[in-house]
Structures are given as structure tokens and as C-alpha cells.
Tab-separated table of C-alpha atoms in Angstrom:
chain	number	residue	atom	x	y	z
A	1	MET	CA	69.970	44.496	13.603
A	2	SER	CA	68.070	47.671	14.500
A	3	PRO	CA	70.100	50.834	14.524
A	4	ARG	CA	71.609	52.300	17.901
A	5	ILE	CA	69.201	54.728	19.454
A	6	GLU	CA	71.024	57.786	21.034
A	7	LEU	CA	68.944	59.306	23.899
A	8	TYR	CA	69.676	62.931	24.995
A	9	TYR	CA	68.519	64.134	28.131
A	10	TRP	CA	69.896	65.986	31.269
A	11	PRO	CA	72.250	63.695	32.887
A	12	THR	CA	71.588	64.304	36.457
A	13	ILE	CA	67.773	63.932	36.795
A	14	GLN	CA	64.948	61.465	35.878
A	15	GLY	CA	62.727	64.215	34.362
A	16	ARG	CA	60.966	63.637	31.069
A	17	GLY	CA	63.706	61.708	29.930
A	18	GLU	CA	62.802	58.798	32.331
A	19	PHE	CA	59.653	57.939	30.338
A	20	VAL	CA	62.086	57.207	27.478
A	21	ARG	CA	64.598	55.448	29.437
A	22	LEU	CA	62.018	53.125	30.931
A	23	ALA	CA	60.695	52.120	27.549
A	24	LEU	CA	64.429	51.507	26.279
A	25	GLU	CA	65.127	49.503	29.253
A	26	GLU	CA	62.079	47.362	29.096
A	27	ALA	CA	62.551	46.627	25.517
A	28	GLY	CA	66.202	45.874	26.065
A	29	ALA	CA	67.092	48.254	23.428
A	30	HIS	CA	70.595	48.979	22.224
A	31	TYR	CA	70.963	52.635	23.403
A	32	VAL	CA	73.269	55.254	24.553
A	33	ASP	CA	72.294	57.891	27.204
A	34	VAL	CA	74.468	60.359	25.376
A	35	ALA	CA	74.728	63.150	28.001
A	36	ARG	CA	75.885	60.792	30.625
A	37	THR	CA	78.962	59.954	28.611
A	38	LYS	CA	82.123	61.912	28.087
A	39	GLY	CA	81.549	64.960	26.029
A	40	GLY	CA	77.800	64.047	25.804
A	41	MET	CA	76.450	67.252	27.160
A	42	ALA	CA	78.254	69.383	24.480
A	43	ALA	CA	76.816	67.002	22.109
A	44	MET	CA	73.316	67.617	23.253
A	45	MET	CA	73.942	71.445	23.312
A	46	ARG	CA	74.728	71.226	19.565
A	47	PHE	CA	71.410	69.924	18.802
A	48	LEU	CA	69.571	72.415	20.974
A	49	GLU	CA	71.564	75.417	19.497
A	50	GLY	CA	70.678	74.180	15.997
A	51	ARG	CA	74.175	73.286	15.037
A	52	GLU	CA	73.227	69.809	13.847
A	53	PRO	CA	71.039	68.689	10.809
A	54	GLY	CA	67.588	67.477	11.203
A	55	ALA	CA	64.773	68.913	13.114
A	56	ARG	CA	65.995	70.995	15.941
A	57	PRO	CA	64.568	70.175	19.475
A	58	LEU	CA	63.396	72.968	21.506
A	59	ALA	CA	64.398	70.938	24.614
A	60	PRO	CA	65.318	67.568	25.579
A	61	PRO	CA	64.484	64.666	25.654
A	62	PHE	CA	65.054	63.775	22.178
A	63	VAL	CA	66.418	60.795	20.465
A	64	LYS	CA	68.413	60.119	17.165
A	65	VAL	CA	67.927	57.225	15.307
A	66	GLY	CA	69.951	56.986	12.119
A	67	ARG	CA	69.577	60.389	10.649
A	68	LEU	CA	66.062	61.148	12.382
A	69	VAL	CA	66.026	63.363	15.315
A	70	VAL	CA	62.761	63.024	17.282
A	71	SER	CA	61.837	65.247	20.318
A	72	GLN	CA	58.851	65.758	22.575
A	73	THR	CA	58.473	62.836	25.051
A	74	ALA	CA	54.995	61.393	23.747
A	75	ASN	CA	56.152	61.874	19.986
A	76	ILE	CA	59.466	59.861	20.864
A	77	LEU	CA	57.537	57.302	22.613
A	78	GLY	CA	55.024	56.930	19.772
A	79	TYR	CA	57.766	56.588	17.301
A	80	LEU	CA	59.922	54.136	19.430
A	81	ALA	CA	57.247	51.934	20.732
A	82	PRO	CA	56.041	50.206	17.635
A	83	ARG	CA	59.758	49.442	16.828
A	84	LEU	CA	60.321	48.170	20.445
A	85	GLY	CA	57.326	46.035	20.661
A	86	LEU	CA	55.732	48.275	23.245
A	87	VAL	CA	52.495	49.064	21.628
A	88	ALA	CA	50.168	47.207	19.435
A	89	GLU	CA	50.140	47.323	15.571
A	90	ALA	CA	46.448	48.275	15.661
A	91	GLU	CA	45.908	51.934	14.990
A	92	ALA	CA	43.092	52.090	17.635
A	93	GLN	CA	45.422	51.021	20.188
A	94	ARG	CA	48.179	53.240	19.118
A	95	VAL	CA	46.004	56.139	19.189
A	96	GLU	CA	44.759	55.440	22.631
A	97	ALA	CA	48.209	54.777	23.956
A	98	CYS	CA	48.946	58.323	22.595
A	99	GLN	CA	46.103	59.990	24.405
A	100	ILE	CA	46.963	58.548	27.720
A	101	GLN	CA	50.624	59.456	27.376
A	102	LEU	CA	49.642	62.982	26.525
A	103	THR	CA	47.241	63.114	29.500
A	104	ILE	CA	50.133	61.782	31.690
A	105	ALA	CA	52.392	64.508	30.177
A	106	ASP	CA	49.718	67.116	31.309
A	107	LEU	CA	49.892	65.808	34.629
A	108	VAL	CA	53.677	66.002	34.663
A	109	ALA	CA	53.714	69.362	33.652
A	110	GLU	CA	51.078	70.378	36.504
A	111	VAL	CA	53.319	68.506	38.971
A	112	HIS	CA	56.528	70.626	37.659
A	113	ASP	CA	54.516	73.902	38.111
A	114	THR	CA	53.713	73.111	41.803
A	115	HIS	CA	57.349	73.983	42.593
A	116	HIS	CA	57.700	76.425	39.694
A	117	PRO	CA	54.187	78.150	39.395
A	118	ILE	CA	55.611	81.408	38.211
A	119	ALA	CA	58.750	80.663	36.097
A	120	SER	CA	61.173	77.767	35.417
A	121	SER	CA	63.743	80.400	35.566
A	122	LEU	CA	63.387	81.618	38.973
A	123	TYR	CA	64.453	79.754	41.978
A	124	TYR	CA	61.952	77.725	43.998
A	125	GLU	CA	62.726	80.048	46.862
A	126	ASP	CA	61.430	82.985	44.928
A	127	GLN	CA	58.104	81.506	44.376
A	128	LYS	CA	57.551	79.460	47.516
A	129	LYS	CA	54.278	81.177	48.494
A	130	GLU	CA	52.691	80.641	45.120
A	131	ALA	CA	53.942	76.899	45.222
A	132	ARG	CA	52.175	76.246	48.333
A	133	ARG	CA	48.872	77.636	47.076
A	134	ARG	CA	49.219	75.516	43.629
A	135	ALA	CA	50.474	72.329	45.410
A	136	ALA	CA	47.435	72.394	47.740
A	137	ILE	CA	45.078	72.399	44.759
A	138	LEU	CA	47.222	69.744	42.907
A	139	VAL	CA	46.775	67.420	46.041
A	140	ALA	CA	43.141	68.328	46.517
A	141	GLU	CA	41.585	68.314	43.013
A	142	ARG	CA	44.284	67.463	40.283
A	143	LEU	CA	45.673	64.351	41.472
A	144	PRO	CA	42.396	62.684	42.197
A	145	ARG	CA	41.106	63.723	38.696
A	146	TYR	CA	43.996	62.467	36.818
A	147	LEU	CA	44.782	59.317	38.889
A	148	GLY	CA	41.115	58.455	39.115
A	149	TRP	CA	40.859	58.768	35.242
A	150	LEU	CA	43.871	56.218	35.008
A	151	GLU	CA	42.127	54.008	37.329
A	152	ASP	CA	39.012	54.033	35.197
A	153	VAL	CA	40.836	53.428	32.054
A	154	LEU	CA	42.235	50.187	33.796
A	155	GLU	CA	38.679	49.333	35.106
A	156	ARG	CA	37.147	49.762	31.516
A	157	ASN	CA	39.919	47.582	29.913
A	158	VAL	CA	38.216	44.576	31.140
A	159	ARG	CA	40.237	41.875	29.264
A	160	GLY	CA	43.289	43.920	29.765
A	161	ASN	CA	45.019	41.643	32.480
A	162	GLY	CA	45.749	44.972	34.387
A	163	TRP	CA	47.291	46.947	31.668
A	164	LEU	CA	45.930	50.242	30.290
A	165	VAL	CA	45.790	49.485	26.554
A	166	GLY	CA	45.278	46.109	24.956
A	167	ARG	CA	46.318	42.966	26.630
A	168	THR	CA	49.862	43.393	27.180
A	169	CYS	CA	52.528	45.846	28.944
A	170	SER	CA	52.972	48.978	26.708
A	171	TYR	CA	54.878	52.082	27.010
A	172	VAL	CA	52.076	53.662	28.741
A	173	ASP	CA	52.002	51.344	31.565
A	174	LEU	CA	55.709	52.260	32.291
A	175	SER	CA	54.718	55.884	32.113
A	176	ALA	CA	51.873	55.248	34.655
A	177	PHE	CA	54.326	53.408	36.912
A	178	GLN	CA	56.826	56.385	36.803
A	179	VAL	CA	54.116	58.851	37.724
A	180	LEU	CA	52.984	56.928	40.722
A	181	ALA	CA	56.593	56.330	41.711
A	182	GLY	CA	57.388	60.041	41.479
A	183	LEU	CA	54.315	61.179	43.311
A	184	ARG	CA	55.258	58.741	46.169
A	185	TYR	CA	58.482	60.454	46.305
A	186	ALA	CA	57.161	64.081	45.966
A	187	PHE	CA	53.856	63.904	47.841
A	188	PRO	CA	54.098	60.852	50.334
A	189	ASN	CA	51.334	61.962	52.408
A	190	ALA	CA	48.934	62.802	49.665
A	191	THR	CA	49.795	59.975	47.751
A	192	ALA	CA	49.303	57.500	50.525
A	193	ARG	CA	45.824	58.855	51.136
A	194	LEU	CA	44.993	58.820	47.393
A	195	GLU	CA	46.160	55.034	46.791
A	196	ARG	CA	43.219	53.672	48.671
A	197	ARG	CA	41.028	54.747	45.930
A	198	ILE	CA	43.367	53.565	42.975
A	199	PRO	CA	43.962	49.870	43.577
A	200	ARG	CA	44.361	48.814	39.956
A	201	LEU	CA	46.967	51.697	39.368
A	202	VAL	CA	48.793	50.557	42.458
A	203	ALA	CA	48.656	46.924	41.208
A	204	LEU	CA	50.023	48.102	37.749
A	205	HIS	CA	52.875	50.071	39.392
A	206	ASP	CA	53.885	46.784	41.250
A	207	ALA	CA	53.538	44.822	38.149
A	208	VAL	CA	55.898	47.099	36.185
A	209	ALA	CA	58.436	47.259	39.129
A	210	ALA	CA	58.429	43.474	38.870
A	211	ARG	CA	59.046	43.023	35.278
A	212	PRO	CA	62.662	41.391	34.866
A	213	ARG	CA	64.480	43.997	32.849
A	214	ILE	CA	62.715	46.822	34.747
A	215	ALA	CA	63.675	45.314	38.076
A	216	VAL	CA	67.291	45.011	36.941
A	217	TYR	CA	67.210	48.535	35.717
A	218	LEU	CA	65.727	49.995	38.884
A	219	ALA	CA	68.468	48.361	40.907
A	220	SER	CA	71.232	49.552	38.659
A	221	GLY	CA	73.140	52.850	38.509
A	222	ARG	CA	71.372	53.772	35.307
A	223	ARG	CA	68.252	54.574	37.405
A	224	LEU	CA	69.013	58.219	38.792
A	225	PRO	CA	67.600	58.858	42.089
A	226	PHE	CA	64.759	61.202	42.500
A	227	ASN	CA	65.996	64.485	43.603
A	228	GLU	CA	65.208	68.155	44.041
A	229	GLN	CA	66.485	69.160	40.589
A	230	GLY	CA	63.884	67.055	38.762
A	231	ILE	CA	60.165	67.233	38.050
A	232	PHE	CA	58.994	65.211	41.300
A	233	ARG	CA	60.558	66.996	44.082
A	234	HIS	CA	60.131	66.356	47.617
A	235	TYR	CA	59.442	69.664	49.525
A	236	PRO	CA	57.772	68.673	52.804
A	237	GLU	CA	55.778	72.162	52.942
A	238	LEU	CA	54.069	71.318	49.734
A	239	ASP	CA	52.841	67.894	50.924
A	240	ALA	CA	50.312	69.059	53.224
A	241	ARG	CA	48.775	66.744	55.868
A	242	PRO	CA	45.106	66.364	56.181
A	243	ALA	CA	44.683	69.190	58.758
A	244	GLN	CA	46.487	71.598	56.682
A	245	ARG	CA	44.674	70.560	53.547
A	246	ARG	CA	41.311	71.486	55.054
A	247	ALA	CA	42.494	75.233	54.879
A	248	VAL	CA	42.306	75.021	51.211
A	249	LYS	CA	39.525	77.115	49.910
A	250	GLU	CA	36.805	74.679	48.557
A	251	ARG	CA	34.943	75.832	45.423
B	1	MET	CA	33.110	58.616	0.967
B	2	SER	CA	35.031	59.252	4.352
B	3	PRO	CA	32.890	58.965	7.349
B	4	ARG	CA	31.377	62.072	9.013
B	5	ILE	CA	33.825	63.336	11.710
B	6	GLU	CA	32.120	64.402	15.089
B	7	LEU	CA	33.979	67.095	16.999
B	8	TYR	CA	33.341	67.634	20.761
B	9	TYR	CA	34.399	70.825	22.262
B	10	TRP	CA	33.218	73.598	24.374
B	11	PRO	CA	30.718	75.589	22.353
B	12	THR	CA	31.628	79.165	23.308
B	13	ILE	CA	35.416	79.289	23.060
B	14	GLN	CA	38.120	78.831	20.494
B	15	GLY	CA	40.418	77.053	23.117
B	16	ARG	CA	42.196	73.901	22.100
B	17	GLY	CA	39.339	72.758	19.823
B	18	GLU	CA	40.115	75.544	17.344
B	19	PHE	CA	43.426	73.604	16.253
B	20	VAL	CA	41.159	70.888	15.307
B	21	ARG	CA	38.579	73.129	13.582
B	22	LEU	CA	41.102	74.922	11.655
B	23	ALA	CA	42.302	71.719	10.168
B	24	LEU	CA	38.866	70.346	9.418
B	25	GLU	CA	38.045	73.663	7.738
B	26	GLU	CA	41.230	73.775	5.719
B	27	ALA	CA	40.366	70.307	4.466
B	28	GLY	CA	36.867	71.020	3.640
B	29	ALA	CA	36.059	67.987	5.802
B	30	HIS	CA	32.661	66.785	6.358
B	31	TYR	CA	32.143	67.387	10.324
B	32	VAL	CA	29.889	68.396	13.048
B	33	ASP	CA	30.782	70.527	15.881
B	34	VAL	CA	28.424	68.643	18.147
B	35	ALA	CA	28.372	70.790	21.461
B	36	ARG	CA	27.091	73.656	19.227
B	37	THR	CA	24.226	71.682	18.147
B	38	LYS	CA	20.948	71.094	19.955
B	39	GLY	CA	21.607	68.625	22.753
B	40	GLY	CA	25.026	68.313	21.740
B	41	MET	CA	26.383	69.432	25.295
B	42	ALA	CA	24.699	66.639	26.800
B	43	ALA	CA	26.179	64.187	24.370
B	44	MET	CA	29.587	65.521	25.033
B	45	MET	CA	29.195	65.142	28.814
B	46	ARG	CA	28.319	61.457	28.320
B	47	PHE	CA	31.690	60.898	26.801
B	48	LEU	CA	33.462	62.836	29.566
B	49	GLU	CA	31.624	60.854	32.382
B	50	GLY	CA	32.426	57.471	30.786
B	51	ARG	CA	28.849	56.666	29.678
B	52	GLU	CA	30.000	55.978	26.311
B	53	PRO	CA	32.007	53.060	24.766
B	54	GLY	CA	35.372	53.666	23.479
B	55	ALA	CA	38.365	55.383	25.055
B	56	ARG	CA	37.143	57.868	27.702
B	57	PRO	CA	38.694	61.276	27.219
B	58	LEU	CA	39.678	63.082	30.190
B	59	ALA	CA	38.648	66.604	28.621
B	60	PRO	CA	37.740	67.976	25.323
B	61	PRO	CA	38.553	68.528	22.513
B	62	PHE	CA	37.957	64.801	21.258
B	63	VAL	CA	36.635	63.355	18.246
B	64	LYS	CA	34.618	60.471	17.096
B	65	VAL	CA	35.287	58.917	13.683
B	66	GLY	CA	33.365	55.822	13.099
B	67	ARG	CA	33.527	54.051	16.498
B	68	LEU	CA	36.866	55.226	17.224
B	69	VAL	CA	37.182	58.188	19.967
B	70	VAL	CA	40.298	60.221	20.196
B	71	SER	CA	41.231	62.847	22.391
B	72	GLN	CA	44.301	65.109	23.122
B	73	THR	CA	44.700	67.891	20.523
B	74	ALA	CA	48.001	66.860	19.052
B	75	ASN	CA	46.805	63.169	19.019
B	76	ILE	CA	43.579	64.088	17.096
B	77	LEU	CA	45.580	66.217	14.537
B	78	GLY	CA	48.154	63.187	14.249
B	79	TYR	CA	45.305	60.837	13.504
B	80	LEU	CA	43.297	63.066	11.155
B	81	ALA	CA	45.906	64.976	9.168
B	82	PRO	CA	47.034	62.026	6.969
B	83	ARG	CA	43.317	61.474	6.188
B	84	LEU	CA	42.684	65.062	5.419
B	85	GLY	CA	45.945	65.626	3.255
B	86	LEU	CA	47.232	67.929	5.949
B	87	VAL	CA	50.619	66.116	6.495
B	88	ALA	CA	52.973	64.224	4.246
B	89	GLU	CA	52.831	60.538	4.181
B	90	ALA	CA	56.573	60.117	5.049
B	91	GLU	CA	57.091	59.289	8.533
B	92	ALA	CA	59.937	61.693	8.987
B	93	GLN	CA	57.776	64.593	8.311
B	94	ARG	CA	54.787	63.259	10.362
B	95	VAL	CA	57.160	63.004	13.207
B	96	GLU	CA	58.542	66.464	12.807
B	97	ALA	CA	54.990	67.858	12.489
B	98	CYS	CA	54.112	66.091	15.742
B	99	GLN	CA	56.948	67.506	17.613
B	100	ILE	CA	55.981	71.058	16.390
B	101	GLN	CA	52.455	70.477	17.421
B	102	LEU	CA	53.476	69.392	20.791
B	103	THR	CA	55.798	72.328	21.297
B	104	ILE	CA	52.963	74.570	20.436
B	105	ALA	CA	50.797	72.831	22.948
B	106	ASP	CA	53.468	73.563	25.499
B	107	LEU	CA	53.201	77.196	24.629
B	108	VAL	CA	49.424	77.240	24.683
B	109	ALA	CA	49.517	75.629	28.203
B	110	GLU	CA	51.882	78.384	29.343
B	111	VAL	CA	49.556	80.933	27.804
B	112	HIS	CA	46.635	79.596	29.733
B	113	ASP	CA	48.719	79.497	33.062
B	114	THR	CA	49.298	83.234	32.650
B	115	HIS	CA	45.710	83.927	33.812
B	116	HIS	CA	45.445	80.909	35.899
B	117	PRO	CA	48.760	80.303	37.426
B	118	ILE	CA	47.588	78.730	40.653
B	119	ALA	CA	44.366	76.818	39.449
B	120	SER	CA	41.928	76.468	36.671
B	121	SER	CA	39.324	76.127	39.316
B	122	LEU	CA	39.766	79.443	40.835
B	123	TYR	CA	38.595	82.881	39.401
B	124	TYR	CA	41.139	85.081	37.615
B	125	GLU	CA	40.327	87.608	40.217
B	126	ASP	CA	41.500	85.243	42.786
B	127	GLN	CA	45.012	84.767	41.368
B	128	LYS	CA	45.565	88.199	39.735
B	129	LYS	CA	48.666	88.954	41.678
B	130	GLU	CA	50.373	85.745	40.545
B	131	ALA	CA	49.034	86.113	37.075
B	132	ARG	CA	50.932	89.600	36.779
B	133	ARG	CA	54.118	87.958	37.787
B	134	ARG	CA	53.753	84.898	35.645
B	135	ALA	CA	52.678	86.944	32.640
B	136	ALA	CA	55.506	89.220	32.679
B	137	ILE	CA	57.867	86.238	32.388
B	138	LEU	CA	55.948	84.566	29.599
B	139	VAL	CA	56.306	87.915	27.619
B	140	ALA	CA	59.881	88.530	28.546
B	141	GLU	CA	61.421	85.240	28.290
B	142	ARG	CA	58.789	82.399	27.032
B	143	LEU	CA	57.284	84.049	23.843
B	144	PRO	CA	60.726	84.870	22.536
B	145	ARG	CA	61.990	81.474	23.215
B	146	TYR	CA	58.921	79.642	21.406
B	147	LEU	CA	58.299	82.073	18.729
B	148	GLY	CA	61.948	82.293	17.945
B	149	TRP	CA	62.055	78.582	17.867
B	150	LEU	CA	59.320	78.596	15.159
B	151	GLU	CA	60.921	81.234	13.333
B	152	ASP	CA	64.150	79.141	13.134
B	153	VAL	CA	62.151	75.902	12.053
B	154	LEU	CA	60.903	78.011	9.179
B	155	GLU	CA	64.423	79.443	8.378
B	156	ARG	CA	65.975	75.887	8.315
B	157	ASN	CA	63.098	74.555	5.963
B	158	VAL	CA	64.902	76.095	3.223
B	159	ARG	CA	62.814	74.728	0.340
B	160	GLY	CA	59.623	74.932	2.287
B	161	ASN	CA	58.010	77.737	0.571
B	162	GLY	CA	57.281	79.351	3.916
B	163	TRP	CA	55.770	76.316	5.539
B	164	LEU	CA	56.990	74.739	8.696
B	165	VAL	CA	57.269	71.114	7.507
B	166	GLY	CA	57.713	69.813	3.984
B	167	ARG	CA	56.881	71.949	0.982
B	168	THR	CA	53.169	72.444	1.585
B	169	CYS	CA	50.917	73.871	4.092
B	170	SER	CA	50.251	71.265	6.895
B	171	TYR	CA	48.251	71.071	9.917
B	172	VAL	CA	51.017	72.786	12.030
B	173	ASP	CA	51.036	75.883	9.927
B	174	LEU	CA	47.411	76.303	10.859
B	175	SER	CA	48.360	75.798	14.498
B	176	ALA	CA	51.037	78.326	14.168
B	177	PHE	CA	48.745	80.875	12.708
B	178	GLN	CA	46.348	80.339	15.605
B	179	VAL	CA	49.116	80.926	18.083
B	180	LEU	CA	50.092	84.204	16.597
B	181	ALA	CA	46.428	85.300	16.265
B	182	GLY	CA	45.749	84.468	19.793
B	183	LEU	CA	48.909	86.270	21.050
B	184	ARG	CA	47.940	89.246	19.032
B	185	TYR	CA	44.626	89.149	20.844
B	186	ALA	CA	45.828	88.521	24.394
B	187	PHE	CA	49.123	90.490	24.309
B	188	PRO	CA	48.946	93.228	21.535
B	189	ASN	CA	51.728	95.235	23.035
B	190	ALA	CA	54.120	92.269	23.543
B	191	THR	CA	53.360	90.627	20.305
B	192	ALA	CA	53.724	93.860	18.227
B	193	ARG	CA	57.270	94.185	19.718
B	194	LEU	CA	57.996	90.593	19.014
B	195	GLU	CA	56.941	90.467	15.584
B	196	ARG	CA	59.883	92.434	14.188
B	197	ARG	CA	61.932	89.437	15.273
B	198	ILE	CA	59.789	86.700	13.505
B	199	PRO	CA	59.140	87.928	9.912
B	200	ARG	CA	58.758	84.356	8.633
B	201	LEU	CA	56.153	83.504	11.153
B	202	VAL	CA	54.098	86.604	10.470
B	203	ALA	CA	54.249	85.671	6.740
B	204	LEU	CA	53.183	82.212	7.484
B	205	HIS	CA	50.224	83.753	9.569
B	206	ASP	CA	49.185	85.938	6.701
B	207	ALA	CA	49.552	83.019	4.189
B	208	VAL	CA	47.305	80.744	6.250
B	209	ALA	CA	44.528	83.564	6.818
B	210	ALA	CA	44.545	84.084	2.951
B	211	ARG	CA	43.840	80.426	1.962
B	212	PRO	CA	40.486	80.292	0.562
B	213	ARG	CA	38.823	77.946	2.889
B	214	ILE	CA	40.421	79.470	5.996
B	215	ALA	CA	39.446	82.883	4.696
B	216	VAL	CA	35.813	81.838	4.385
B	217	TYR	CA	35.920	80.373	7.794
B	218	LEU	CA	37.273	82.989	9.455
B	219	ALA	CA	34.609	85.418	8.131
B	220	SER	CA	31.933	83.001	9.054
B	221	GLY	CA	29.784	82.616	12.173
B	222	ARG	CA	31.500	79.109	12.692
B	223	ARG	CA	34.812	81.182	13.876
B	224	LEU	CA	33.956	82.103	17.394
B	225	PRO	CA	35.471	85.400	18.619
B	226	PHE	CA	38.494	85.456	21.124
B	227	ASN	CA	37.046	86.074	24.531
B	228	GLU	CA	37.836	86.091	28.295
B	229	GLN	CA	36.530	82.583	28.721
B	230	GLY	CA	39.082	81.042	26.376
B	231	ILE	CA	42.924	80.373	26.602
B	232	PHE	CA	44.053	83.643	24.856
B	233	ARG	CA	42.561	86.361	26.947
B	234	HIS	CA	42.972	89.935	26.786
B	235	TYR	CA	43.655	91.519	30.338
B	236	PRO	CA	45.304	94.748	29.900
B	237	GLU	CA	47.198	94.426	33.040
B	238	LEU	CA	48.988	91.352	31.907
B	239	ASP	CA	50.151	92.999	28.742
B	240	ALA	CA	52.709	95.230	30.256
B	241	ARG	CA	54.250	98.075	28.198
B	242	PRO	CA	57.976	98.283	27.986
B	243	ALA	CA	58.425	100.706	30.944
B	244	GLN	CA	56.535	98.163	33.019
B	245	ARG	CA	58.299	95.285	31.698
B	246	ARG	CA	61.912	96.543	32.896
B	247	ALA	CA	60.535	95.947	36.499
B	248	VAL	CA	60.465	92.317	35.855
B	249	LYS	CA	63.400	90.821	37.947
B	250	GLU	CA	66.153	89.756	35.668
B	251	ARG	CA	68.232	86.885	36.207
């Protein structure tokens, strides 16, 4: 039997931890979401403060498998996915999956910075003006670029049965699902407009949501709701309608 | 003989490509910096526009090795390093190296956003006010956090001979060198103050700079100078002296 996987992540948000949770759920893995258990937050802090052996993570999420501590979302997934059957054995496919995951991570960081363009340590209210400027450009330029690229990856994978890499569902498909779900929550107007241009990605989202274990997970209490402490936050003032969007300086 | 490695990156800046260049140079690899050759920019654009087979990169850097196209800096290094002898064979060390590289990548993205806090597509001059705010927090909070973490990784690797992972120089040491070199260029005042608290990282920087192949490379025309088109840019107004720094709102 494979060893139990300990996941460490903030207990009240989906955040970056959700990409790992989705992989563990899809695989039916034997795991514990430690910080959501009694005493789990203190356990997580011991790692972050360098009071546990093994590689010290700078930030969650991280996992512990046996004695190995693995941090950074894409690295965690690159480590776990072959063990969970969520990526092909072939190196070319693992490398392609990793580059897609890292590109999704770049998008996630940009989404985070729409509500925190100056500093994570300042309140949203203290950077609201800058947030409006940054969000307008995310919606007008960055989302079309990233989501259009994912759509193109799907189109190029002609024998991929609708998946991003290879012919079966891999961890990056779960991550792409999560990104579209998050964008629908955070920027419903902008995302609805964009979805007309990304039919393959919308179909992938639906295919992931319909997978038996994912469907059970999404309906369970283990799936935290999106909220305004996470990465994908719904601030109506950042989800401009078309008329407002036109005011964005074009270059 | 190993196949020739083609590196694709913007030809006039160090940028993210420099992390790959340093690894190739340290290994004495047989490589071509394609976009710096005649017709190379057009060749690079064909990949970015999806007119070449293989995984389409969203952005440079990427490498082509045989028929495989690999993008995203940390993924490129994770792929090349075992082939170049720049990381140990053991999975635990490769996973630890990757998480350090990805954490360095996070820092690099934050440094980029000090001069482009609103959008990469806008001129610095159009986001100068926001840049001052963001840079002040980078200097006061983020650099101590990231560099202090790297210092701690060095301190914890007690038998590491001054290297970050294992007992020999790996690709993440080259990347840590590049980050400190870049910060010295971009934020000379802030970095000088910080260096008192990171003696191990400063020693690592010097040890990398003194490696025979790196020393030759740094003195060669292949090493592009830092400039104000790259990631590490020197804008004096963003490198506040202590008196100015105190004006940053404390929380």
C-alpha cells in the first residue's frame, strides 16, 4: 500500500492548495488535509518556521510523503502525479504537463495580483485604485492570452479526446478546470464573454466536473467554497462590463 | 555525443533566459542561443505563433532538444540539469532543487512587478507611482523574506559545502547567484543593507562567480549586461535609501 499523503494548506480557502486537492481526490488517494484537522495549523506552522526536518517550505501548499517534504504547487503535482496515475510515464508528456501547469501558475499569480497589485501584506481596501487598473488589463489582455493558449493546446492535441496532454485526463486538466471555475466566480461578466472563444476549454471543464470522484468531491464538505480570502475573489468593481472596459487605455 | 541544445530567448536581455544560459555555460554544453544568430528571432517567433510542431510555448525561454520543445524556466532546468550533471540523480534532491528554483521564480516575478505593477504592456512611465509603492514593500518585506529563506536553506544543508542542495554545485546555486547579482544591480542600496544578514548567500554568489567556466562566461560577450529592458532594472527612485524607506506604511 502506498504511504499516506499529508497535505498542508490554509484550511479556509481553496487557493493554490486546491490544485493538489483535486489531484488527490481524482486519484482516490489516501490523504489527510492536515491543517483542517485538530492541531493541524500548529503542525503546519512548525514546517514553515523551520522546526521540522526536511526541506523547509517558504509557503504552503506542501505535502509530506514518508520523510519527504515537497513544496511549490507544480513541483508537488510533478512529484505526485506519476504515483497517482495522473500523468503518462513518458518523459515528453511529463515535461509538457509541467510546462502547462507552470503557465497556469503564472495566470493564477496574475489573478491574485488583481486584488493585491501592490502588496499581499496590505488590505485590498488600501490598493483598490491600483486593483481596478490591473484587473481591467487582466480581463482585456491577459485572460484572452492565457485561455486562448490553453484552447490552442487542446486544439493541437488532435488525438487527445479533449484532454490537454496525451489521451487521458491528467493533473493539468484538473488544474485547467479549477482556473475556469475560479474565473467564473471572480469575473463572471468577463469570463462569460470570453467563453465563446474557448469552447474546448469549456468542454474540458465540464468533463472534469462530471468525473465520478470529482463530482462527489465538489458536492462534499471537503470542497471549500470560493470566498474573498482566496485567490479567486469576486469584487464586482473589478469585473467591468463591456461599456466600462472600453475605457481601458488601448495600446 | 549529446544532441545540440537550442535555446530560444530574447536576444538583448538576461531576463529569465539567463538562468538557462548559466546552466548551459557551467556544464560546457553544446548549445546555440538561437535568437542571437542571424534569422533567429524569426525562428523563435514561429514557435511562439504555433507554426512549429511540438508543445507550443506561451513565452520564452524555451529549448529544443532533438524533437522535444520544453518551456518554462524551472521546467527547462529540471529537464536539462540531470543531463548536464547539474543536479543529483536522487529524486529527493531533484524535488528539493525544483522547489528552490520555483521559489526563486516567484521572487523574480515579484522583482519584475516592481517596475510593472499594473501591466507588462504599459510603459514604466505609466505606472511609476504604483511602482514606487510596490518597490518599497519588496525591499522592506519581500527581499528579507526570500533571501532569508535561501540563507536558511544554506544553513540547514550542514554538509553542503556552501551549496543549496546536496554537496556539490547544482543549477539552483547558479540561479541564486543570478538573483543576488540582479538585485545588486537593481537595488544597490537595499541589497547592500540586506547582505549583512545573508553571509552564506553572499559566499555562494562569490563561489559561483569564481567557477572557471562561469568566470569565463561572465567576462565574455555572451553575458549580456543588465539593462532597463530586463527583469532587474536600476531605477534609482525605486531603490529608496533608509530615510525614505521609513515612510513606507508599517503594518
